[in-house]
Tab-separated table of C-alpha atoms in Angstrom:
chain	number	residue	atom	x	y	z
A	11	UNK	CA	204.920	143.149	369.614
A	12	UNK	CA	203.515	146.626	370.987
A	13	UNK	CA	200.465	148.909	369.549
A	14	UNK	CA	202.026	150.880	366.613
A	15	UNK	CA	202.001	154.179	368.975
A	16	UNK	CA	203.994	154.168	371.463
A	17	UNK	CA	206.239	152.077	369.562
A	18	UNK	CA	207.444	154.664	366.963
A	19	UNK	CA	208.076	157.260	370.296
A	20	UNK	CA	210.388	153.682	372.040
A	21	UNK	CA	212.426	154.168	368.781
A	22	UNK	CA	212.126	157.298	368.371
A	23	UNK	CA	214.255	157.211	371.661
A	24	UNK	CA	216.298	154.388	371.149
A	25	UNK	CA	217.980	154.847	367.933
A	26	UNK	CA	219.251	150.969	368.042
A	27	UNK	CA	216.037	149.229	367.047
A	28	UNK	CA	213.238	149.321	364.259
A	29	UNK	CA	209.768	148.475	363.942
A	30	UNK	CA	209.407	145.455	361.123
A	31	UNK	CA	206.971	146.366	358.020
A	32	UNK	CA	204.572	143.585	358.818
A	33	UNK	CA	201.040	144.511	358.695
A	34	UNK	CA	199.624	143.027	361.663
A	35	UNK	CA	194.708	142.911	363.252
A	36	UNK	CA	194.525	146.924	364.061
A	37	UNK	CA	192.028	147.630	367.558
A	38	UNK	CA	190.217	149.777	368.172
A	39	UNK	CA	190.599	152.043	372.076
A	40	UNK	CA	187.515	152.754	373.423
A	41	UNK	CA	187.469	154.114	377.074
A	42	UNK	CA	186.434	151.823	380.800
A	43	UNK	CA	183.063	152.438	382.436
A	44	UNK	CA	181.824	150.394	384.858
A	45	UNK	CA	178.450	147.585	383.741
A	46	UNK	CA	175.504	149.526	384.862
A	47	UNK	CA	176.267	153.395	385.340
A	48	UNK	CA	174.580	153.800	381.755
A	49	UNK	CA	173.917	156.644	383.026
A	50	UNK	CA	177.708	157.867	382.868
A	51	UNK	CA	178.476	155.377	379.604
A	52	UNK	CA	175.795	157.753	377.394
A	53	UNK	CA	176.897	161.507	379.087
A	54	UNK	CA	180.662	160.360	378.079
A	55	UNK	CA	179.720	158.410	374.478
A	56	UNK	CA	177.970	162.171	374.130
A	57	UNK	CA	180.780	164.139	374.804
A	58	UNK	CA	182.870	162.141	372.198
A	59	UNK	CA	180.275	162.488	369.587
A	60	UNK	CA	180.351	166.084	370.152
A	61	UNK	CA	184.481	165.914	369.939
A	62	UNK	CA	184.288	163.997	367.012
A	63	UNK	CA	182.382	166.778	364.842
A	64	UNK	CA	183.901	169.409	366.224
A	65	UNK	CA	187.182	167.752	365.044
A	66	UNK	CA	188.385	168.044	368.692
A	67	UNK	CA	189.339	164.742	368.816
A	68	UNK	CA	191.348	164.754	365.179
A	69	UNK	CA	193.773	167.697	366.359
A	70	UNK	CA	194.869	166.274	370.223
A	71	UNK	CA	195.782	163.071	368.107
A	72	UNK	CA	198.051	165.462	365.754
A	73	UNK	CA	199.468	166.967	368.697
A	74	UNK	CA	201.228	163.533	369.704
A	75	UNK	CA	201.400	161.685	366.736
A	76	UNK	CA	200.977	163.709	363.948
A	77	UNK	CA	203.460	164.478	361.363
A	78	UNK	CA	206.311	167.016	362.325
A	79	UNK	CA	204.064	170.404	361.724
A	80	UNK	CA	201.551	168.723	363.762
A	81	UNK	CA	202.707	168.283	366.061
A	82	UNK	CA	202.658	170.194	369.223
A	83	UNK	CA	200.681	172.310	368.165
A	84	UNK	CA	197.419	171.938	369.503
A	85	UNK	CA	197.365	171.532	372.506
A	86	UNK	CA	194.131	170.758	374.182
A	87	UNK	CA	193.502	173.468	376.907
A	88	UNK	CA	191.106	172.998	379.141
A	89	UNK	CA	187.481	174.465	379.252
A	90	UNK	CA	186.216	177.617	381.619
A	91	UNK	CA	183.317	175.882	381.861
A	92	UNK	CA	181.333	175.226	385.275
A	93	UNK	CA	182.383	172.574	386.675
A	94	UNK	CA	179.372	171.925	389.324
A	95	UNK	CA	178.930	168.483	388.153
A	96	UNK	CA	180.361	167.379	390.477
A	97	UNK	CA	184.076	165.072	389.712
A	98	UNK	CA	184.724	162.791	387.260
A	99	UNK	CA	187.755	159.823	388.541
A	100	UNK	CA	190.160	158.931	385.461
A	101	UNK	CA	192.600	155.626	386.577
A	102	UNK	CA	194.379	154.727	383.429
A	103	UNK	CA	198.983	154.119	384.019
A	104	UNK	CA	201.385	156.633	382.510
A	105	UNK	CA	203.175	153.974	380.908
A	106	UNK	CA	201.982	154.196	377.588
A	107	UNK	CA	203.282	157.075	375.998
A	108	UNK	CA	202.259	158.973	373.857
A	109	UNK	CA	198.660	158.212	375.118
A	110	UNK	CA	200.065	158.670	379.161
A	111	UNK	CA	203.199	159.747	381.018
A	112	UNK	CA	204.732	162.276	383.450
A	113	UNK	CA	206.093	164.301	382.563
A	114	UNK	CA	207.024	167.660	384.266
A	115	UNK	CA	205.783	165.845	387.061
A	116	UNK	CA	201.969	166.114	385.379
A	117	UNK	CA	200.785	163.116	383.617
A	118	UNK	CA	200.131	163.741	380.298
A	119	UNK	CA	198.970	162.567	376.976
A	120	UNK	CA	196.573	161.562	373.704
A	121	UNK	CA	194.272	159.895	376.380
A	122	UNK	CA	194.499	162.655	379.296
A	123	UNK	CA	193.282	165.145	377.420
A	124	UNK	CA	191.114	164.022	375.371
A	125	UNK	CA	189.079	162.642	379.171
A	126	UNK	CA	190.085	166.121	380.244
A	127	UNK	CA	187.630	167.828	377.114
A	128	UNK	CA	185.104	165.157	377.884
A	129	UNK	CA	185.072	166.615	381.731
A	130	UNK	CA	184.671	169.655	379.714
A	131	UNK	CA	182.035	168.820	378.337
A	132	UNK	CA	180.200	167.320	381.169
A	133	UNK	CA	180.826	170.518	383.420
A	134	UNK	CA	183.445	168.210	385.963
A	135	UNK	CA	186.848	168.336	387.365
A	136	UNK	CA	188.882	166.349	385.857
A	137	UNK	CA	190.572	164.029	388.899
A	138	UNK	CA	193.429	161.371	387.392
A	139	UNK	CA	194.930	158.008	389.527
A	140	UNK	CA	197.853	156.939	388.611
A	141	UNK	CA	197.793	152.845	388.505
A	142	UNK	CA	198.709	149.509	387.274
A	143	UNK	CA	197.445	148.422	384.159
A	144	UNK	CA	195.812	145.063	385.911
A	145	UNK	CA	194.482	147.002	388.992
A	146	UNK	CA	192.384	149.883	386.647
A	147	UNK	CA	189.151	147.207	385.616
A	148	UNK	CA	188.659	146.839	389.124
A	149	UNK	CA	188.786	150.009	390.038
A	150	UNK	CA	185.966	151.114	387.854
A	151	UNK	CA	184.438	148.056	389.129
A	152	UNK	CA	184.364	148.765	392.478
A	153	UNK	CA	183.335	152.042	392.029
A	154	UNK	CA	186.926	153.457	393.293
A	155	UNK	CA	187.402	155.366	389.741
A	156	UNK	CA	184.682	156.903	387.295
A	157	UNK	CA	186.561	155.636	384.067
A	158	UNK	CA	189.604	153.856	382.761
A	159	UNK	CA	191.350	155.378	380.337
A	160	UNK	CA	194.428	153.256	379.655
A	161	UNK	CA	194.978	152.424	375.753
A	162	UNK	CA	192.730	149.204	376.642
A	163	UNK	CA	191.611	147.914	373.793
A	164	UNK	CA	188.240	146.457	372.501
A	165	UNK	CA	187.539	142.517	373.312
A	166	UNK	CA	184.495	140.252	374.114
A	167	UNK	CA	186.230	139.231	377.313
A	168	UNK	CA	186.825	142.433	378.897
A	169	UNK	CA	182.775	143.156	377.792
A	170	UNK	CA	182.314	140.440	380.546
A	171	UNK	CA	183.137	142.744	383.274
A	172	UNK	CA	182.872	145.818	382.662
A	173	UNK	CA	181.783	148.537	379.385
A	174	UNK	CA	183.221	150.248	376.400
A	175	UNK	CA	182.421	153.341	375.531
A	176	UNK	CA	182.395	154.529	371.525
A	177	UNK	CA	186.229	154.200	370.271
A	178	UNK	CA	187.882	156.444	370.144
A	179	UNK	CA	191.313	155.933	368.560
A	180	UNK	CA	192.658	152.667	366.730
A	181	UNK	CA	195.789	151.532	366.319
A	182	UNK	CA	197.850	148.186	364.753
A	183	UNK	CA	200.214	145.741	366.677
A	184	UNK	CA	203.656	146.538	364.877
A	185	UNK	CA	206.914	144.364	366.083
A	186	UNK	CA	210.198	146.057	367.881
A	187	UNK	CA	213.668	144.758	366.625
A	188	UNK	CA	217.274	144.927	366.802
A	189	UNK	CA	218.455	147.139	363.966
A	190	UNK	CA	221.395	145.836	362.878
A	191	UNK	CA	222.189	148.937	360.584
A	192	UNK	CA	221.471	151.659	363.635
A	193	UNK	CA	225.128	153.160	364.516
A	194	UNK	CA	224.264	154.073	367.436
A	195	UNK	CA	226.513	156.698	369.966
A	196	UNK	CA	226.957	155.207	374.047
A	197	UNK	CA	226.072	157.771	376.186
A	198	UNK	CA	228.598	158.192	379.243
A	199	UNK	CA	226.888	157.884	382.781
A	200	UNK	CA	226.491	161.283	383.457
A	201	UNK	CA	224.901	161.539	380.970
A	202	UNK	CA	222.656	158.871	381.565
A	203	UNK	CA	222.860	160.311	385.011
A	204	UNK	CA	221.141	163.521	383.476
A	205	UNK	CA	219.285	161.956	382.212
A	206	UNK	CA	217.331	159.828	383.829
A	207	UNK	CA	217.915	162.032	387.162
A	208	UNK	CA	218.147	165.395	386.563
A	209	UNK	CA	216.794	166.548	383.476
A	210	UNK	CA	213.023	167.609	383.864
A	211	UNK	CA	213.581	167.160	387.099
A	212	UNK	CA	212.711	163.416	387.386
A	213	UNK	CA	213.953	163.004	390.294
A	214	UNK	CA	211.567	164.205	391.963
A	215	UNK	CA	209.701	160.866	391.248
A	216	UNK	CA	210.930	159.166	393.456
A	217	UNK	CA	211.845	161.946	396.212
A	218	UNK	CA	207.910	161.545	396.688
A	219	UNK	CA	207.991	158.563	396.442
A	220	UNK	CA	210.525	157.805	399.152
A	221	UNK	CA	208.630	160.078	401.384
A	222	UNK	CA	205.460	157.810	401.339
A	223	UNK	CA	207.191	154.877	401.320
A	224	UNK	CA	209.012	156.058	404.486
A	225	UNK	CA	205.451	157.574	405.899
A	226	UNK	CA	203.677	153.526	405.177
A	227	UNK	CA	206.878	151.459	406.630
A	228	UNK	CA	206.988	154.527	409.829
A	229	UNK	CA	202.693	153.895	411.283
A	230	UNK	CA	202.803	150.678	409.653
A	231	UNK	CA	205.176	149.689	412.653
A	232	UNK	CA	203.787	151.868	415.007
A	233	UNK	CA	200.624	149.590	414.257
A	234	UNK	CA	202.757	146.438	413.924
A	235	UNK	CA	204.275	147.193	417.660
A	236	UNK	CA	201.322	147.790	419.491
A	237	UNK	CA	198.621	145.290	418.197
A	238	UNK	CA	201.466	142.146	417.662
A	239	UNK	CA	202.976	143.153	421.488
A	240	UNK	CA	198.803	142.481	422.560
A	241	UNK	CA	197.685	139.649	420.382
A	242	UNK	CA	201.672	138.060	421.726
A	243	UNK	CA	200.190	138.576	425.580
A	244	UNK	CA	196.567	136.841	425.139
A	245	UNK	CA	198.580	134.386	423.366
A	246	UNK	CA	200.728	134.305	426.061
A	247	UNK	CA	198.319	134.736	428.955
A	248	UNK	CA	196.050	131.889	427.409
A	249	UNK	CA	199.076	129.147	427.377
A	250	UNK	CA	199.673	130.421	430.699
A	251	UNK	CA	196.989	130.286	432.991
A	252	UNK	CA	193.940	128.758	430.498
A	253	UNK	CA	192.031	132.407	430.230
A	254	UNK	CA	191.543	134.452	427.691
A	255	UNK	CA	189.853	132.238	425.312
A	256	UNK	CA	187.127	133.519	423.282
A	257	UNK	CA	190.512	135.900	422.254
A	258	UNK	CA	193.296	133.741	421.908
A	259	UNK	CA	190.770	131.986	419.306
A	260	UNK	CA	189.583	134.697	417.092
A	261	UNK	CA	193.636	135.458	417.460
A	262	UNK	CA	194.516	132.632	416.318
A	263	UNK	CA	192.788	132.944	413.467
A	264	UNK	CA	193.653	136.276	412.569
A	265	UNK	CA	197.873	134.612	413.089
A	266	UNK	CA	196.549	132.235	410.223
A	267	UNK	CA	195.094	134.902	407.483
A	268	UNK	CA	197.498	137.136	407.634
A	269	UNK	CA	199.803	135.000	407.667
A	270	UNK	CA	198.512	132.070	404.672
A	271	UNK	CA	197.726	135.057	402.783
A	272	UNK	CA	200.101	137.161	400.377
A	273	UNK	CA	200.246	140.292	401.499
A	274	UNK	CA	200.190	141.382	397.812
A	275	UNK	CA	196.681	140.502	397.908
A	276	UNK	CA	195.743	141.504	401.577
A	277	UNK	CA	196.617	145.019	399.759
A	278	UNK	CA	194.552	144.311	397.660
A	279	UNK	CA	191.442	143.027	399.137
A	280	UNK	CA	191.509	145.642	401.443
A	281	UNK	CA	191.789	148.520	398.973
A	282	UNK	CA	188.803	147.544	396.914
A	283	UNK	CA	186.586	145.910	399.042
A	284	UNK	CA	186.564	146.454	402.407
A	285	UNK	CA	187.408	150.087	402.076
A	286	UNK	CA	185.065	149.560	398.393
A	287	UNK	CA	182.463	152.115	399.319
A	288	UNK	CA	184.582	154.467	401.694
A	289	UNK	CA	187.158	157.645	400.231
A	290	UNK	CA	189.418	156.615	402.138
A	291	UNK	CA	193.614	158.381	401.200
A	292	UNK	CA	195.990	155.163	399.561
A	293	UNK	CA	197.992	155.650	402.203
A	294	UNK	CA	195.480	155.433	404.811
A	295	UNK	CA	195.437	151.949	403.032
A	296	UNK	CA	198.820	151.319	403.318
A	297	UNK	CA	199.780	151.687	406.768
A	298	UNK	CA	196.317	149.585	408.315
A	299	UNK	CA	197.568	147.135	405.214
A	300	UNK	CA	201.443	146.780	406.104
A	301	UNK	CA	200.337	147.224	409.973
A	302	UNK	CA	197.942	143.747	410.175
A	303	UNK	CA	200.554	142.000	408.404
A	304	UNK	CA	203.730	142.761	410.510
A	305	UNK	CA	201.586	142.717	413.264
A	306	UNK	CA	200.856	139.714	412.905
A	307	UNK	CA	204.581	138.559	412.951
A	308	UNK	CA	205.305	140.650	415.546
A	309	UNK	CA	202.650	138.698	417.689
A	310	UNK	CA	205.150	135.492	417.372
A	311	UNK	CA	207.978	136.748	418.192
A	312	UNK	CA	207.475	138.364	420.381
A	313	UNK	CA	205.112	135.062	422.396
A	314	UNK	CA	208.302	133.300	421.599
A	315	UNK	CA	210.309	135.783	423.328
A	316	UNK	CA	207.972	135.394	426.872
A	317	UNK	CA	208.653	132.103	426.361
A	318	UNK	CA	212.033	131.463	426.239
A	319	UNK	CA	211.861	134.136	429.604
A	320	UNK	CA	212.296	131.747	433.328
A	321	UNK	CA	208.980	130.300	434.311
A	322	UNK	CA	210.602	130.966	437.340
A	323	UNK	CA	210.509	134.939	436.225
A	324	UNK	CA	206.229	134.796	436.920
A	325	UNK	CA	207.216	133.302	440.692
A	326	UNK	CA	209.494	135.898	441.844
A	327	UNK	CA	207.660	138.483	440.210
A	328	UNK	CA	204.137	136.545	442.055
A	329	UNK	CA	206.664	136.725	445.339
A	330	UNK	CA	207.165	140.531	445.412
A	331	UNK	CA	203.443	140.905	445.359
A	332	UNK	CA	203.058	141.919	441.982
A	333	UNK	CA	200.121	141.067	439.344
A	334	UNK	CA	200.274	138.686	436.615
A	335	UNK	CA	200.130	141.947	434.438
A	336	UNK	CA	202.411	143.995	437.125
A	337	UNK	CA	204.645	140.418	436.156
A	338	UNK	CA	204.847	141.007	432.700
A	339	UNK	CA	205.222	144.261	432.427
A	340	UNK	CA	208.011	144.873	434.001
A	341	UNK	CA	210.070	142.130	434.274
A	342	UNK	CA	209.099	139.760	431.360
A	343	UNK	CA	208.611	142.171	428.511
A	344	UNK	CA	211.708	144.024	429.576
A	345	UNK	CA	213.671	140.906	428.888
A	346	UNK	CA	211.838	139.695	426.266
A	347	UNK	CA	211.992	142.696	423.682
A	348	UNK	CA	216.155	142.326	424.595
A	349	UNK	CA	215.563	139.543	423.393
A	350	UNK	CA	213.639	139.500	420.150
A	351	UNK	CA	215.040	143.132	419.023
A	352	UNK	CA	217.173	141.748	416.285
A	353	UNK	CA	214.152	139.568	415.092
A	354	UNK	CA	211.855	143.071	415.378
A	355	UNK	CA	214.633	144.284	412.978
A	356	UNK	CA	213.997	141.436	410.818
A	357	UNK	CA	210.572	142.253	410.086
A	358	UNK	CA	211.041	145.572	410.522
A	359	UNK	CA	213.247	145.624	406.884
A	360	UNK	CA	211.168	142.864	405.691
A	361	UNK	CA	208.262	145.550	406.094
A	362	UNK	CA	210.174	148.581	404.448
A	363	UNK	CA	210.754	145.866	401.929
A	364	UNK	CA	207.580	144.869	401.096
A	365	UNK	CA	205.620	149.355	401.123
A	366	UNK	CA	207.210	148.462	397.444
A	367	UNK	CA	204.459	147.023	396.432
A	368	UNK	CA	201.781	149.487	397.012
A	369	UNK	CA	201.594	150.482	393.539
A	370	UNK	CA	199.009	148.031	393.049
A	371	UNK	CA	196.665	150.655	394.448
A	372	UNK	CA	197.865	153.739	392.356
A	373	UNK	CA	200.460	155.435	395.002
A	374	UNK	CA	203.954	156.495	394.747
A	375	UNK	CA	206.576	154.845	396.732
A	376	UNK	CA	209.904	154.532	396.573
A	377	UNK	CA	209.500	151.607	393.266
A	378	UNK	CA	207.493	154.117	391.617
A	379	UNK	CA	209.337	156.556	391.289
A	380	UNK	CA	211.648	154.533	389.700
A	381	UNK	CA	208.960	152.687	387.901
A	382	UNK	CA	207.661	156.211	385.998
A	383	UNK	CA	211.822	156.810	384.667
A	384	UNK	CA	211.894	154.121	383.019
A	385	UNK	CA	208.418	154.876	381.597
A	386	UNK	CA	209.549	157.819	380.280
A	387	UNK	CA	213.841	157.372	379.587
A	388	UNK	CA	213.151	153.816	378.550
A	389	UNK	CA	216.389	152.719	380.163
A	390	UNK	CA	215.686	149.683	383.642
A	391	UNK	CA	219.054	150.159	384.739
A	392	UNK	CA	219.809	153.512	385.996
A	393	UNK	CA	216.148	153.450	387.169
A	394	UNK	CA	216.335	150.019	389.445
A	395	UNK	CA	219.661	150.750	390.862
A	396	UNK	CA	218.731	153.755	391.764
A	397	UNK	CA	215.842	152.394	394.256
A	398	UNK	CA	218.034	149.225	394.616
A	399	UNK	CA	220.813	151.560	396.307
A	400	UNK	CA	218.308	153.969	398.053
A	401	UNK	CA	216.469	150.618	399.430
A	402	UNK	CA	219.587	148.746	400.899
A	403	UNK	CA	220.740	152.067	402.111
A	404	UNK	CA	218.237	152.246	404.192
A	405	UNK	CA	218.425	148.466	405.591
A	406	UNK	CA	222.191	148.995	406.279
A	407	UNK	CA	221.113	152.583	408.679
A	408	UNK	CA	218.519	150.346	410.495
A	409	UNK	CA	220.424	148.158	410.869
A	410	UNK	CA	223.121	149.719	412.266
A	411	UNK	CA	221.024	151.684	414.450
A	412	UNK	CA	219.621	149.273	416.361
A	413	UNK	CA	223.423	147.252	416.045
A	414	UNK	CA	224.039	150.069	418.719
A	415	UNK	CA	221.325	150.178	420.279
A	416	UNK	CA	221.552	146.067	421.296
A	417	UNK	CA	225.443	147.454	422.362
A	418	UNK	CA	223.420	149.310	424.181
A	419	UNK	CA	221.196	147.296	426.277
A	420	UNK	CA	225.084	144.326	427.394
A	421	UNK	CA	225.872	147.169	428.275
A	422	UNK	CA	223.547	148.066	431.200
A	423	UNK	CA	223.691	144.765	432.007
A	424	UNK	CA	226.999	145.437	433.846
């Protein structure tokens, strides 16, 4: 069961399906605004009323879901209005055509045009944030975005958490089933590849996502290594000589919290709570979240490696006149790193794959890039397999590199 307009778009791309004729209740769509932001609510409602009376709302709708003679004939062009009233940030989920979807690397659709028209009326610059649908209302409530427009149905449950503007569209629920009488031609592998990746340069979504995934992973690994080693040294120092008691207690609490909660929850808390009132880039937030998570596991890996080094090595360092820090850095840690290298590699591989949840805060990562292609082409197999293959190649490459490093370390012992 799905809303009628997206169902029509889906069936048009999949002739082997059809929509049943059963009638269901109508649903009303409205824009989501945070509780307490009555000033913006009033302004948006006023703009909607003006757009409705001018016929602009009707033309925008017809441009996407009108008759064949109407579709594409009423494109909304942003007005040359003053933009001196700041930025209007709109949160949406661009996987819901014809209301919001990607076309030529841009988010377009009914909701986008309506919000652009509202921004023109308010003299504001429209900024669009693509994020998971379930993340839009929390983002509005915490002030991360100003409004949410993603085909939101007005419900009493949602009204408890956010305000709704006046409705701007209605849609009925329909059921899609397989059409047993339809004759569909099977596309070749080459045709599917072209449709999913070459047509409209859709591969660019995955390239951009891959770039962000690598950036997040590399910098998160750096944070994980530095912080993880520091925590491990504090913990082992306490275990060896009983010092650094307060720092050790803080580190233990940190490890318990990070290792005892899902990384996705940590990411959402850091984005929506800790950085609620701070305008920080999403990549920076993701790097911090994944770096802090990785550090907890790196710390225990490093600590186990240090504890595995014979205590006689510490005594040998003292006999050579080295203090604890010198013994740790010149004798203990080199041996520990060599022993824990495979475990560290596995942790970094896990970190690379964990970044696939970055889309929950509206960040374009590799997985999100595949999701966008899937939402446009209605083809799940090719985008998902492509994402899986890219991850696999990165993991295999990382494993090979670590294997080479391990062999070099073994050769240095001879």
